[in-house]
XYZ file of C-alpha atoms in Angstrom:
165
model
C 120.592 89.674 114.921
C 118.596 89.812 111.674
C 115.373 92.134 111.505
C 112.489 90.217 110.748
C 110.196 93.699 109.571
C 107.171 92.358 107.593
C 104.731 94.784 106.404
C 101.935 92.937 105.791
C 102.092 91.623 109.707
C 102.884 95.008 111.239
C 99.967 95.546 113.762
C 99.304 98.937 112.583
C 101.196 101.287 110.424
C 101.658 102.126 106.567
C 103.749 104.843 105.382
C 104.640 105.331 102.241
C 106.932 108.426 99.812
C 104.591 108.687 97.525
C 104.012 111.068 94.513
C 100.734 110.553 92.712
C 97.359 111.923 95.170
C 96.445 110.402 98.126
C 92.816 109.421 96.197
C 94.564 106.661 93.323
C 96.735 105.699 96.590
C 93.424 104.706 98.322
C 92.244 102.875 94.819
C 95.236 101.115 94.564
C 94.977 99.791 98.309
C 92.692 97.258 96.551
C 95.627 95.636 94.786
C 97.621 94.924 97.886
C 98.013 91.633 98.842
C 98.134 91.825 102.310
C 94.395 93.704 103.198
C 94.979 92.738 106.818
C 97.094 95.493 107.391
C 95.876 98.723 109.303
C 96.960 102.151 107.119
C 97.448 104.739 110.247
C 100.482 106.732 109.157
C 101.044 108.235 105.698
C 104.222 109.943 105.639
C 104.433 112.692 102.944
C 108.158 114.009 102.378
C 109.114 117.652 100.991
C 111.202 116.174 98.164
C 107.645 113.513 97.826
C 105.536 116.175 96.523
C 103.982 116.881 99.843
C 100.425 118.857 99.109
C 100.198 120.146 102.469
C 99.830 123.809 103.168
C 101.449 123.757 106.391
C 105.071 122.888 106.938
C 106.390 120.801 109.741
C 102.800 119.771 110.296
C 101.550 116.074 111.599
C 97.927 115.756 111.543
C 95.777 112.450 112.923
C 92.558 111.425 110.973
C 90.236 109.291 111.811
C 90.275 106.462 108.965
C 87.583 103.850 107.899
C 89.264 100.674 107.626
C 86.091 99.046 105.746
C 84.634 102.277 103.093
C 88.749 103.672 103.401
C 87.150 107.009 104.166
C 90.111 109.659 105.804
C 87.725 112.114 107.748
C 88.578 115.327 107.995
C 89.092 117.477 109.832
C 91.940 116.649 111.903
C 91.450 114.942 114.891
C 94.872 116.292 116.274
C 97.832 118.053 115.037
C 101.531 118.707 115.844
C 103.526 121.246 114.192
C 106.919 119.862 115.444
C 109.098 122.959 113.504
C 111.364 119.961 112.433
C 111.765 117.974 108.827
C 109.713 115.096 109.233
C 110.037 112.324 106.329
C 108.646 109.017 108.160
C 106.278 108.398 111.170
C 104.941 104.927 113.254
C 102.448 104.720 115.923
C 103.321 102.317 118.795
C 102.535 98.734 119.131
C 100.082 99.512 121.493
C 99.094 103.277 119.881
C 100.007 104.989 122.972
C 102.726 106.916 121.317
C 104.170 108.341 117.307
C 107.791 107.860 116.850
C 108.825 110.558 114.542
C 111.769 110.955 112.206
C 113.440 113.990 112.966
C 115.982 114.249 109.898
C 116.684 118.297 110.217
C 117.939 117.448 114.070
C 119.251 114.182 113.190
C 116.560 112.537 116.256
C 113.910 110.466 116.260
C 111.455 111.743 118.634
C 108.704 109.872 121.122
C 105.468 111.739 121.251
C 102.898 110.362 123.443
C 99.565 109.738 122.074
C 95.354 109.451 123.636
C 94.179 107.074 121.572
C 90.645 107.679 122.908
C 90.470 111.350 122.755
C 92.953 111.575 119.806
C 95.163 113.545 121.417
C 99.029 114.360 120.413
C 101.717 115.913 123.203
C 103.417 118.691 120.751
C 106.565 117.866 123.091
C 108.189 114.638 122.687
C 108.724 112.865 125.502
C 111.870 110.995 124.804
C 114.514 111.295 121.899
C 116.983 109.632 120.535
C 119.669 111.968 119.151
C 123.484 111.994 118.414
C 125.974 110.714 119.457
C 124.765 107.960 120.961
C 122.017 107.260 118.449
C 124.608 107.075 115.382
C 122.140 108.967 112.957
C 123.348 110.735 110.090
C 120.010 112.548 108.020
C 117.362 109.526 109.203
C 114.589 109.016 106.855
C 112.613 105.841 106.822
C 111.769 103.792 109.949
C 110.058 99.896 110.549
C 108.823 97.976 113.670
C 109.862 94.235 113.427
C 107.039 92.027 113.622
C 107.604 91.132 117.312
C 107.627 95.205 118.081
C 111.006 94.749 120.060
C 112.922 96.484 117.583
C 113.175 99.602 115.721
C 114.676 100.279 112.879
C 115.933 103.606 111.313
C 117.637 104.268 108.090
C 120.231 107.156 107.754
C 120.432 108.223 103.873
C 123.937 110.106 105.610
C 125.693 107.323 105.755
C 124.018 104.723 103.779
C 123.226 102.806 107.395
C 120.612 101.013 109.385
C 120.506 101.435 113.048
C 118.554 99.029 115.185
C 117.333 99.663 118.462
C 115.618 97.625 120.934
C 112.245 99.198 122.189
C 111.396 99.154 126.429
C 108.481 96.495 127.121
């Protein structure tokens, strides 16, 4: 079954390892081709040259889609005590998917998109054995949001997994 992941049609998520500042990333946003997508997630990783003062940290901002203001402060935030390298919000926002690469998981933490509240526990997980992952880094949503997809830099792999409707 081929994955049919296209970031410019992905209802809602950008994430990016990125090294320069999160200011030229906002002036290049300009260049992209595909403006209709929705930046929600920015995943920074610890080998990235991650500014943040605060390890194991996952903070939501509200962000201006038009001016491509990030407000601060933090609307919510989840210190998770895990390595996390790559996050998504749902197809519907109701929930963050989180790359858990210290635990080898990938962990479901439900989400208020109205009050902007995060649950610091995760409410489901997929984790080893039956999940197959071997130090998971980046994930994607295919377009139809029926899929997931995680890659494992452990093996070199990419495990697909079909999301509940």
């Amino acid at each position: 079954m081929p994955f049919d992941f296209d970031p410019c049609h992905s209802h809602n998520v950008f994430l990016t390892d990125f090294r320069s500042t999160l200011k030229s990333l906002i002036a290049e946003r300009q260049k992209i081709e595909c403006l209709s997508l929705k930046f929600v997630a920015i995943a920074f990783s610890k080998n990235a040259g991650s500014t943040a003062k605060e390890k194991n940290l996952i903070a939501i901002h509200e962000y201006n889609n038009v001016t491509g203001e990030i407000k601060m402060p933090a609307i919510s935030k989840l210190h998770n005590g895990t390595v996390s390298d790559d996050i998504l919000f749902a197809p519907d926002d109701s929930y963050l998917i989180i790359s858990d690469q210290g635990n080898h998981a990938v962990n479901f933490h439900s989400f208020d998109k109205t009050s902007g509240t995060l649950e610091n526990d995760y409410f489901f997980q997929l984790k080893n054995p039956e999940a197959k992952l071997s130090f998971n880094h980046g994930m994607g949503l295919s377009t139809n949001k029926k899929y997931l997809a995680v890659a494992n830099y452990g093996t070199d792999t990419c495990n697909i997994y079909q999301i509940a409707q």
